[in-house]
Short mmCIF file of C-alpha atoms in Angstrom, two decimals:
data_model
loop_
_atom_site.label_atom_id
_atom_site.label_comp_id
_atom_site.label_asym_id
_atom_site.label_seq_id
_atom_site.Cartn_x
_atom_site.Cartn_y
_atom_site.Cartn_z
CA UNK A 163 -9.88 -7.93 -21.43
CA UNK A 164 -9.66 -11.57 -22.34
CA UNK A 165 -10.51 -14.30 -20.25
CA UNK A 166 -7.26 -15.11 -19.12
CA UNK A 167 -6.14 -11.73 -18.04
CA UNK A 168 -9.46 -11.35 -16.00
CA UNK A 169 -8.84 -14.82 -14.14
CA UNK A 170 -5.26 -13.32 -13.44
CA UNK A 171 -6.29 -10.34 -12.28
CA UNK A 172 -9.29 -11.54 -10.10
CA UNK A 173 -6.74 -13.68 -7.96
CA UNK A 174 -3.59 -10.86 -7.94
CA UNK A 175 -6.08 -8.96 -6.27
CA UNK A 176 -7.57 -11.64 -3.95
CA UNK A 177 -3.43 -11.83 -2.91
CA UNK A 178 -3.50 -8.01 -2.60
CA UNK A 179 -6.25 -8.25 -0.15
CA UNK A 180 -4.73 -10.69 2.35
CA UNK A 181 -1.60 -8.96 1.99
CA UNK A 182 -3.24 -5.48 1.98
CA UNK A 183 -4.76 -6.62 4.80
CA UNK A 184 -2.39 -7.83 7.21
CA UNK A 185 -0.97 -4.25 6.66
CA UNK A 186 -3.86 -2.55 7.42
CA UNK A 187 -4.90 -4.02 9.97
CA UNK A 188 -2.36 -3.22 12.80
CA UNK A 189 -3.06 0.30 12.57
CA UNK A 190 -6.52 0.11 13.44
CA UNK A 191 -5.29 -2.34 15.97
CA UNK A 192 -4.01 0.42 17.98
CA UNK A 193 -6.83 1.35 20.36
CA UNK A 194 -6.27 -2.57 21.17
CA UNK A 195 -2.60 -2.86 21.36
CA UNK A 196 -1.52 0.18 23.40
CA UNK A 197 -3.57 -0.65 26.29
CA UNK A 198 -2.71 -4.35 26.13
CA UNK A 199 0.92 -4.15 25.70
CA UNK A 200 0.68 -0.67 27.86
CA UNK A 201 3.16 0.63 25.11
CA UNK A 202 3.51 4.30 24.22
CA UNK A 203 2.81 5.51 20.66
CA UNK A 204 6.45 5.67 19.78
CA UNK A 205 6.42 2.19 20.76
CA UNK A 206 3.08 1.27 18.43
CA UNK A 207 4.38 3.25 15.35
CA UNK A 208 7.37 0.96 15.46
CA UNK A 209 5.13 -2.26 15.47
CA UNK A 210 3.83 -0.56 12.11
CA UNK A 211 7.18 0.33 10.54
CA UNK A 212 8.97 -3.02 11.42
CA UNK A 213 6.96 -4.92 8.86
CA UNK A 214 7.41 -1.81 6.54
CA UNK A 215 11.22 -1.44 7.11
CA UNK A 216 12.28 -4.99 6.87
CA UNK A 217 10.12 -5.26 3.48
CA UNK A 218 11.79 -2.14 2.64
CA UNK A 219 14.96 -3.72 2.96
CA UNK A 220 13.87 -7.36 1.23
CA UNK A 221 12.23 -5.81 -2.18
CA UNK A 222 15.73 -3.44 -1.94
CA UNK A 223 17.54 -6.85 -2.12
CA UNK A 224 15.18 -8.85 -3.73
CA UNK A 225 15.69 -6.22 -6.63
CA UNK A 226 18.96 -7.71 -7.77
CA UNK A 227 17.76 -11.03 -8.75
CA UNK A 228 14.14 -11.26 -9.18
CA UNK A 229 14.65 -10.76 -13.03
CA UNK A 230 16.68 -14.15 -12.60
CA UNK A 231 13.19 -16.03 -11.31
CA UNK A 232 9.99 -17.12 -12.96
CA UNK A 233 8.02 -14.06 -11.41
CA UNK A 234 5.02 -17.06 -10.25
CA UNK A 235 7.66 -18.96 -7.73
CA UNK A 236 8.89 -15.81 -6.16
CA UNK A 237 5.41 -14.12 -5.86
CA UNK A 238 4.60 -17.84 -4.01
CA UNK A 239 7.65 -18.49 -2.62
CA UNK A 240 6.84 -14.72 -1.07
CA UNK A 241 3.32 -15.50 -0.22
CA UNK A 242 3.93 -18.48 2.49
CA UNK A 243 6.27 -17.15 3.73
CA UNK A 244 4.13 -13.74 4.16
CA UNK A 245 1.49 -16.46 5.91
CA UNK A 246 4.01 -18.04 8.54
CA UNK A 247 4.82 -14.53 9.86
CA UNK A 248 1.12 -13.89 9.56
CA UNK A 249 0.88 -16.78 11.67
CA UNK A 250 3.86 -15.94 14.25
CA UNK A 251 1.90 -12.41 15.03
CA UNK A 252 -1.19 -14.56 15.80
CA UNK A 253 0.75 -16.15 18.65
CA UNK A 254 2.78 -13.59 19.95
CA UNK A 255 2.20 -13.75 23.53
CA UNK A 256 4.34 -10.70 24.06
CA UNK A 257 4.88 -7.12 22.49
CA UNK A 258 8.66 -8.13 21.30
CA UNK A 259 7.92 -11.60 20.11
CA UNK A 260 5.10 -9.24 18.17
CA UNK A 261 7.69 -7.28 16.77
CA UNK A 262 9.81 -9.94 15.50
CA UNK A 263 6.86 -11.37 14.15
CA UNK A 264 6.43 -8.18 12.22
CA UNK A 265 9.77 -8.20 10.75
CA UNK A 266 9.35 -11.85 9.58
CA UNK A 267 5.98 -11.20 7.88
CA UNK A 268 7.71 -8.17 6.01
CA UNK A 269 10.79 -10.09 4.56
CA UNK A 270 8.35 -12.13 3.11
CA UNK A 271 6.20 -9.36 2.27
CA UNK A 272 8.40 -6.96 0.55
CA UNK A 273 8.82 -9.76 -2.70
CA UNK A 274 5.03 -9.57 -2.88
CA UNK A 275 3.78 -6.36 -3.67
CA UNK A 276 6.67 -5.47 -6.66
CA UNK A 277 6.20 -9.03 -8.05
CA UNK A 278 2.11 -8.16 -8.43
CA UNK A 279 2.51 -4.90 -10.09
CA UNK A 280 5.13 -6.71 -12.53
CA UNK A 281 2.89 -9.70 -13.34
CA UNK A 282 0.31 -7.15 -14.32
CA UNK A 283 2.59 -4.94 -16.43
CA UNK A 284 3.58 -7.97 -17.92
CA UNK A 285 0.12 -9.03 -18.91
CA UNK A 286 -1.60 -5.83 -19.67
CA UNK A 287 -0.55 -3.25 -22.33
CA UNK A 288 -0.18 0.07 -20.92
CA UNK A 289 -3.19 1.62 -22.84
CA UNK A 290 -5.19 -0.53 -21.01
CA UNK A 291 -2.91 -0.76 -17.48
CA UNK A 292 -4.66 2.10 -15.53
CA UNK A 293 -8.09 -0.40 -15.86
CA UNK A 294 -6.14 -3.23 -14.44
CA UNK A 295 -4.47 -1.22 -11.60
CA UNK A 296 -7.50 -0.08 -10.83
CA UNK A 297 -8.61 -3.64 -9.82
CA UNK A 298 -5.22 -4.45 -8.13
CA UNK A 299 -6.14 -0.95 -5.97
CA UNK A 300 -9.61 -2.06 -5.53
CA UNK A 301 -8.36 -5.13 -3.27
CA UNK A 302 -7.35 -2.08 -1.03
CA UNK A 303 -11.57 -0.89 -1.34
CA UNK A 304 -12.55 -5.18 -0.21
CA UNK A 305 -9.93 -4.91 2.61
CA UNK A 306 -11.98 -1.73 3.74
CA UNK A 307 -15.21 -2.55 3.03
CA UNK A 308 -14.76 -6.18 4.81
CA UNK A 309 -11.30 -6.65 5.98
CA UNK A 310 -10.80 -4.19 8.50
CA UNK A 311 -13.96 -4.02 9.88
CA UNK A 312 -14.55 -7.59 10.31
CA UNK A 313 -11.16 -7.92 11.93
CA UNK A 314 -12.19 -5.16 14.27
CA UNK A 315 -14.91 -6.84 15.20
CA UNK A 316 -13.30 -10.22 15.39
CA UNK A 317 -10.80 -7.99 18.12
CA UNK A 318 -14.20 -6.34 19.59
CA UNK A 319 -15.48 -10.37 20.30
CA UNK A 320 -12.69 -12.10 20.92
CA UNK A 321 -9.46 -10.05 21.28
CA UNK A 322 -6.75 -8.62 19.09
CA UNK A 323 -5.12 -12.08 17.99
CA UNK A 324 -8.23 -13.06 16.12
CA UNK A 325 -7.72 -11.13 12.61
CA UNK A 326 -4.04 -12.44 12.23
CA UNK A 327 -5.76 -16.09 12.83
CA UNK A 328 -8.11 -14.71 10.08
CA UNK A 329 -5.23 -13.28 7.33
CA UNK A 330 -3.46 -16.38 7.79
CA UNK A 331 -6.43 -18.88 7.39
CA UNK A 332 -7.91 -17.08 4.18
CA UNK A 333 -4.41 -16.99 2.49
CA UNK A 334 -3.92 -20.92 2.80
CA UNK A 335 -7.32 -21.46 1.13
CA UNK A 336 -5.69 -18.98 -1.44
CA UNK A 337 -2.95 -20.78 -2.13
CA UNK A 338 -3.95 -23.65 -4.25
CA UNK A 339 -6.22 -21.51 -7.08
CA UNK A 340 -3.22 -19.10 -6.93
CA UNK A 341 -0.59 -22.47 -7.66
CA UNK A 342 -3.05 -23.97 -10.21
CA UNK A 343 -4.56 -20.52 -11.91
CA UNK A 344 -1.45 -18.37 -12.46
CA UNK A 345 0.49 -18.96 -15.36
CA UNK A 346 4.04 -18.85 -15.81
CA UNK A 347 5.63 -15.32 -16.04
CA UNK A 348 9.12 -15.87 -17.68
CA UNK A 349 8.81 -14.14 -20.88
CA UNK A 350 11.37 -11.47 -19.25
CA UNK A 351 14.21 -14.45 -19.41
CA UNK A 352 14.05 -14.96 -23.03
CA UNK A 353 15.27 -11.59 -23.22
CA UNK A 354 18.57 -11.72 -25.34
CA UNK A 355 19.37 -8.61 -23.01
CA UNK A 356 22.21 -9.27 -20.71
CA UNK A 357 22.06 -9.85 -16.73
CA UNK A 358 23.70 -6.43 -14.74
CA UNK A 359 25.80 -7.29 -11.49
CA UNK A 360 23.84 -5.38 -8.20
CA UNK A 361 26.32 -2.11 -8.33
CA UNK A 362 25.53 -1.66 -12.51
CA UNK A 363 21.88 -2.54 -11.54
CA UNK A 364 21.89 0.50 -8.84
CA UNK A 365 23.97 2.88 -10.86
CA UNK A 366 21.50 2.55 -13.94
CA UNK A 367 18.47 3.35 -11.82
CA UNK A 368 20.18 6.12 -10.12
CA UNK A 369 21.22 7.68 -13.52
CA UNK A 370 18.08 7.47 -15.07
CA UNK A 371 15.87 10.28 -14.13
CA UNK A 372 12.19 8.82 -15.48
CA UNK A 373 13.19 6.04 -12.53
CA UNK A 374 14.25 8.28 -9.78
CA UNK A 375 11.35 10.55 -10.57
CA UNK A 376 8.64 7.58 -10.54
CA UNK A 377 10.79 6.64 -6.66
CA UNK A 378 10.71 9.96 -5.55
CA UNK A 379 6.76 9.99 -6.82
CA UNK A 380 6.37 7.10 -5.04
CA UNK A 381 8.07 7.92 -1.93
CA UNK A 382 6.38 10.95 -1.67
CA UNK A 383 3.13 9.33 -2.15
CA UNK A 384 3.52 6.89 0.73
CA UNK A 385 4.78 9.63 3.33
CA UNK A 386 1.81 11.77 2.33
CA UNK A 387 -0.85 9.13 2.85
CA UNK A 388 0.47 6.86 5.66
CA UNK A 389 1.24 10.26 7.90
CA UNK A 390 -2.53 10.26 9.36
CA UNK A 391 -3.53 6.26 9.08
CA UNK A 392 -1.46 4.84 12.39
CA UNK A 393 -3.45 7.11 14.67
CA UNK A 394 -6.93 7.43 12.74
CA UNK A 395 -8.71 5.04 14.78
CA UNK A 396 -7.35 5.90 18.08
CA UNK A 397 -7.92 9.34 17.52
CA UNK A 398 -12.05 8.27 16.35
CA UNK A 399 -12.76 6.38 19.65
CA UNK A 400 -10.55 8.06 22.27
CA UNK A 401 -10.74 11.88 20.70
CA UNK A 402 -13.92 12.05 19.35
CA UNK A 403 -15.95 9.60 21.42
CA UNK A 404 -16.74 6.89 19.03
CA UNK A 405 -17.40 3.29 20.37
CA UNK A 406 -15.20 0.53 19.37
CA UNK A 407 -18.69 -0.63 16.74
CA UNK A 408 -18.69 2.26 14.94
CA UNK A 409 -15.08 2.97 14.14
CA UNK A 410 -14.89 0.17 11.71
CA UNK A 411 -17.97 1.63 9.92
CA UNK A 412 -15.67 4.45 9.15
CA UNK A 413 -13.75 1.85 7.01
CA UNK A 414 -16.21 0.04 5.54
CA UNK A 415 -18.02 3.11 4.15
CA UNK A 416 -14.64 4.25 2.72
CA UNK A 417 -14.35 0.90 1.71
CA UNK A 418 -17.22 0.61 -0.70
CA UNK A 419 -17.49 3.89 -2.28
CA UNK A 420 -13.53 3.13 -3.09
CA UNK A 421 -14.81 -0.65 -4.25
CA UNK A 422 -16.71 1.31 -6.79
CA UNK A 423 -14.77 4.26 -8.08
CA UNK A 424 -11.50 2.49 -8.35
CA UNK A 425 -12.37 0.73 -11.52
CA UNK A 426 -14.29 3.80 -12.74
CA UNK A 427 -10.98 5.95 -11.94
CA UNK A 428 -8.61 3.43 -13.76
CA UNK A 429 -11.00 3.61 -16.75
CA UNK A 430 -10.91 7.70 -16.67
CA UNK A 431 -7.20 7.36 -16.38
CA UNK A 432 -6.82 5.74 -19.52
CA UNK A 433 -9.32 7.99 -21.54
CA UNK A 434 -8.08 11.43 -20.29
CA UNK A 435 -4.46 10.83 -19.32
CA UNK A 436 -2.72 9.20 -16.04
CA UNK A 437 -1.44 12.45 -14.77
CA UNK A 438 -4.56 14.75 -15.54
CA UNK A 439 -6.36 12.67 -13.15
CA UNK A 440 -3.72 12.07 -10.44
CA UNK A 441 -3.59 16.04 -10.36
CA UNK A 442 -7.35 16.31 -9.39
CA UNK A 443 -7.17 13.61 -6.98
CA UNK A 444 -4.15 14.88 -5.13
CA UNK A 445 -5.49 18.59 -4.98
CA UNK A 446 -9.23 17.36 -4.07
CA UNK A 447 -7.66 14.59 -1.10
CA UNK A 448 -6.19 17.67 0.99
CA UNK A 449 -9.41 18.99 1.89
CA UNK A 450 -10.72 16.01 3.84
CA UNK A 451 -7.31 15.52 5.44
CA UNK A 452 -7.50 18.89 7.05
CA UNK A 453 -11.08 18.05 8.23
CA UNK A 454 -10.18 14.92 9.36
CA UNK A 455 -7.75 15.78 11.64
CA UNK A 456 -9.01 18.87 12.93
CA UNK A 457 -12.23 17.36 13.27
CA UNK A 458 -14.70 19.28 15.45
CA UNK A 459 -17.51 17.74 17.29
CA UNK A 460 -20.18 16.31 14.73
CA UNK A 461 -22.64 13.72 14.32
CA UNK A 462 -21.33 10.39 12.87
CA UNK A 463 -23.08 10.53 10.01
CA UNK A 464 -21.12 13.44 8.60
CA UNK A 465 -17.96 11.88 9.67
CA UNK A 466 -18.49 8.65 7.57
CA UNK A 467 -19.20 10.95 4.45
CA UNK A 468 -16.41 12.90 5.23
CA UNK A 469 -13.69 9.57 5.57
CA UNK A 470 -15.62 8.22 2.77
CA UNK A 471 -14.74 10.94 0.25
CA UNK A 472 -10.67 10.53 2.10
CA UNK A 473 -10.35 6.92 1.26
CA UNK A 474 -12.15 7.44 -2.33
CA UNK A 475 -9.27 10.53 -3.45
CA UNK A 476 -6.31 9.14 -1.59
CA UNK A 477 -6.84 5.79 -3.37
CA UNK A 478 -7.99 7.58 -6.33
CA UNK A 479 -4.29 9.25 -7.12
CA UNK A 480 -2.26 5.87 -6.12
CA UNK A 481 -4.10 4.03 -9.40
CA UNK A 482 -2.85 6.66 -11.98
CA UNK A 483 0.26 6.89 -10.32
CA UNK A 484 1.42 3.01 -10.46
CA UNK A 485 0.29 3.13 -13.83
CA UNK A 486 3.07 6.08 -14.74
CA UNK A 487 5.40 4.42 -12.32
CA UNK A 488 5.26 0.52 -13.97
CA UNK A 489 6.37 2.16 -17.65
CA UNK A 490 9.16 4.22 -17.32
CA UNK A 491 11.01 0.98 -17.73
CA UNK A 492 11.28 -2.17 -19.89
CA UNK A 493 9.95 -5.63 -19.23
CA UNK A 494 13.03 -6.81 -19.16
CA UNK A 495 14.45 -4.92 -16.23
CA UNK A 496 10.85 -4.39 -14.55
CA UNK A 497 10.96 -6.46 -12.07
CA UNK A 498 14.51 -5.14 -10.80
CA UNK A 499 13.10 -1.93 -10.79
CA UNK A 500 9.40 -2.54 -9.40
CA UNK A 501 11.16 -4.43 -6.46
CA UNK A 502 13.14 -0.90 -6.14
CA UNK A 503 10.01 0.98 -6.20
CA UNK A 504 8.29 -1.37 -3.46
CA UNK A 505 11.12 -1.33 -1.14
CA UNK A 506 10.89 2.81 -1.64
CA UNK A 507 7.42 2.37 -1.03
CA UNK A 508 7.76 -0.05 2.39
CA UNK A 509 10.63 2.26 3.67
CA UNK A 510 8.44 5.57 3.39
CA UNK A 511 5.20 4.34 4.85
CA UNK A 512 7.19 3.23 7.60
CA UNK A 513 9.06 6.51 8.26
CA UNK A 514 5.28 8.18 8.00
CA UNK A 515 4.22 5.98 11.26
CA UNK A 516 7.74 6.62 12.85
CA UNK A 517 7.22 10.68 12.17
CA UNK A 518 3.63 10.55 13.05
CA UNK A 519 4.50 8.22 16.69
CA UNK A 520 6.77 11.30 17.36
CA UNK A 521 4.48 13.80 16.73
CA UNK A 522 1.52 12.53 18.39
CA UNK A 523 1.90 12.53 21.87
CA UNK A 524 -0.78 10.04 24.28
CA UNK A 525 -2.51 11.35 27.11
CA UNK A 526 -3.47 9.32 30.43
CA UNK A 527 -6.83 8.51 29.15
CA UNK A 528 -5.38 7.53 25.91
CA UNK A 529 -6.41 10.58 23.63
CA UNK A 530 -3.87 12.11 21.53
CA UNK A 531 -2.36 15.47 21.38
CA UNK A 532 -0.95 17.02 17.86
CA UNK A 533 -2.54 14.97 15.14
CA UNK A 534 -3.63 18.30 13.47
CA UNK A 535 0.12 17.99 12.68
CA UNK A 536 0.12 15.26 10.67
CA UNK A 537 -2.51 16.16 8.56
CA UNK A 538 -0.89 19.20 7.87
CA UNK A 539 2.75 17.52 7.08
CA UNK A 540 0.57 15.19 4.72
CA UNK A 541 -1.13 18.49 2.70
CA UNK A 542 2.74 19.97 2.17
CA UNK A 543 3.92 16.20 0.93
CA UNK A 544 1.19 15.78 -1.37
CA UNK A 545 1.11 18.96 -3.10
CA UNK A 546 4.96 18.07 -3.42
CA UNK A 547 3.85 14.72 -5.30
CA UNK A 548 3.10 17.64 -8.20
CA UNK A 549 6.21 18.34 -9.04
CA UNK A 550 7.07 14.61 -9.73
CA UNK A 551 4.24 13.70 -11.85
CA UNK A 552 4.77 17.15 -14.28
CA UNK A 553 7.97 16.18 -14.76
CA UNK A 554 7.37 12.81 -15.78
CA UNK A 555 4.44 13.53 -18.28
CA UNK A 556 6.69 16.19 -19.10
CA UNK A 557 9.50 13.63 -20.30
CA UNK A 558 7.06 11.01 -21.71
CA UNK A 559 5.54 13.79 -24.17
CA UNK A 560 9.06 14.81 -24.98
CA UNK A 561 9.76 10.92 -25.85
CA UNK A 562 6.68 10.80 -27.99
CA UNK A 563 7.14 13.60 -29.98
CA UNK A 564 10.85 12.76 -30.29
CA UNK A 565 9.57 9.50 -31.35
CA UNK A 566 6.96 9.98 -33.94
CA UNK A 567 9.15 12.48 -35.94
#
């Protein structure tokens, strides 16, 4: 990698982790927030998918004129607005002014996450992309390994408004390496290809099968995963008997072994092929998701190997995957289409916390009832992810013989 694309890299996934972040953290928060708020876990799951939904629905709109934009301004023009809501959740003094907060924080959000993965399939060819993604995902690994667990403890010492303070405060600081390091992204308007109204835009995606297959991967993907995450923590501390200081060790060991095998997986991804290794992820993740939530009584220890080897699989098959999803179009239309694929992505991993908050059910001491049935609905989902990523390397060996003849 040259210089250049390092530097860029380095601060996409400093971004990644503040946004990551901001994500992340409310679910953990929700040992804090249900018996502050006194809100049900229908109620909690929906604090969770309004930042998802409303993203959803801003990359879904976003999509149709992103290509239009230097992809720098709108990733910043994204990014403080992503820190105001940040901001707004800090100092919501009550559970629907925290809601609305959420939604705010999403719309800015959802133009962040597609505008990152197109910057980076911009920059990097794809023979080398599955390295790169690999240290986009491992901003997921930092927001583990520090992120969460310093914002639990932030919640554990001062109270639940603390790690918002925290997102908001290290994305400012951010903010002026990002506006003096990252270059200008507008070869995509040179492009001698014409602009599509929205309705051509949607009927072109929905034609092509390579980009409905890489959605539907996608979609699939997020449902799987984000099924078990909203309830994790409450089910560590109020199920199994965990104290509020050693849940977030549960993160940070997941954290670091992901810090250091997402690289290594990216690398592996290249050599031996994207799908190959999203296959052996995805059928190696289901075993520690039926442990995890089915968890019998055992000493800590074997609980932090056992979410260790969970984070380090389920993050595992999302680096592969973007990597298939970010080529199956051209650079011209990519950002169009990668704003498609993050308001899929939003939308789905905020239907997983809706399905999961009607699933799990809260008992007066605040354990949980039926979050065996999550795990299980996430084991059917991603064994479905299969059948999306053998079609596509299906197609793309099709194209390449077709191709080279």
């Amino acid at each position: 990698m040259s210089s250049k694309e390092k530097i860029v890299l380095l601060l996409l996934a400093a971004l990644n982790f503040t946004h990551i972040l901001d994500f992340m953290i409310m679910m953990p928060l929700g040992n804090y927030l249900m018996p502050y708020f006194k809100i049900s876990p229908q109620q909690f799951s929906m604090l969770v998918a309004s930042y998802t939904f409303s993203a959803g629905i801003a990359g879904f709109l976003a999509a149709f004129f992103v290509d239009n934009f230097d992809r720098k301004r709108v990733l910043l023009f994204g990014y403080i607005g992503f820190l105001l809501g940040t901001l707004l959740c800090a100092l919501a003094p009550t559970y629907t002014f925290l809601l609305l907060a959420r939604i705010v924080a999403g719309i800015f959000g959802g133009l962040i996450g597609a505008q990152v993965l197109s910057i980076v399939a911009d920059l990097v060819p794809y023979e080398r992309r599955g390295m790169a993604m690999g240290i986009i995902m491992a901003a997921f690994s930092v927001a583990s390994v520090f992120g969460v667990p310093f914002g639990l403890y932030m919640a554990n010492l001062f109270n639940w408004h603390g790690p918002f303070f925290f997102v908001a405060g290290l994305g400012t600081l951010l903010l002026p390496f990002l506006m003096r390091y990252l270059p200008k992204m507008d070869t995509h308007l040179t492009s001698k290809e014409d602009r599509i109204n929205p309705i051509v835009l949607i009927k072109e995606v929905w034609n092509d099968t390579d980009q409905m297959l890489a959605l539907g991967l996608t979609a699939s993907l997020m449902l799987g995963h984000f099924m078990i995450i909203p309830f994790f923590n409450p089910y560590m501390e109020f199920n199994m008997g965990f104290s509020k200081l050693q849940t977030p060790m549960l993160y940070m060991a997941g954290g670091f072994a992901t810090l250091i095998t997402s690289p290594l997986i990216g690398s592996l991804a290249d050599k031996v092929g994207k799908h190959k290794v999203y296959i052996i992820m995805a059928v190696v993740s289901i075993f520690p998701v039926a442990l995890i939530t089915n968890l019998p009584p055992m000493p800590f220890y074997l609980v932090l190997v056992l979410s260790g080897s969970w984070f380090i699989f389920s993050s595992g098959r999302s680096i592969p995957a973007q990597a298939m999803v970010s080529n199956v179009v051209s650079p011209e239309r990519r950002g169009s289409f990668m704003s498609f694929n993050s308001s899929v992505q939003q939308i789905f991993v905020g239907l997983a916390s809706v399905i999961s908050g009607l699933i799990v059910v809260k008992n007066p001491d605040n354990s949980i009832q039926n979050y065996e049935l999550t795990g299980y609905l996430s084991i059917f989902i991603t064994l479905l992810t299969l059948i999306f990523v053998f079609k596509l390397d299906t197609r793309r060996k099709r194209y390449s013989v077709i191709s080279n003849q």
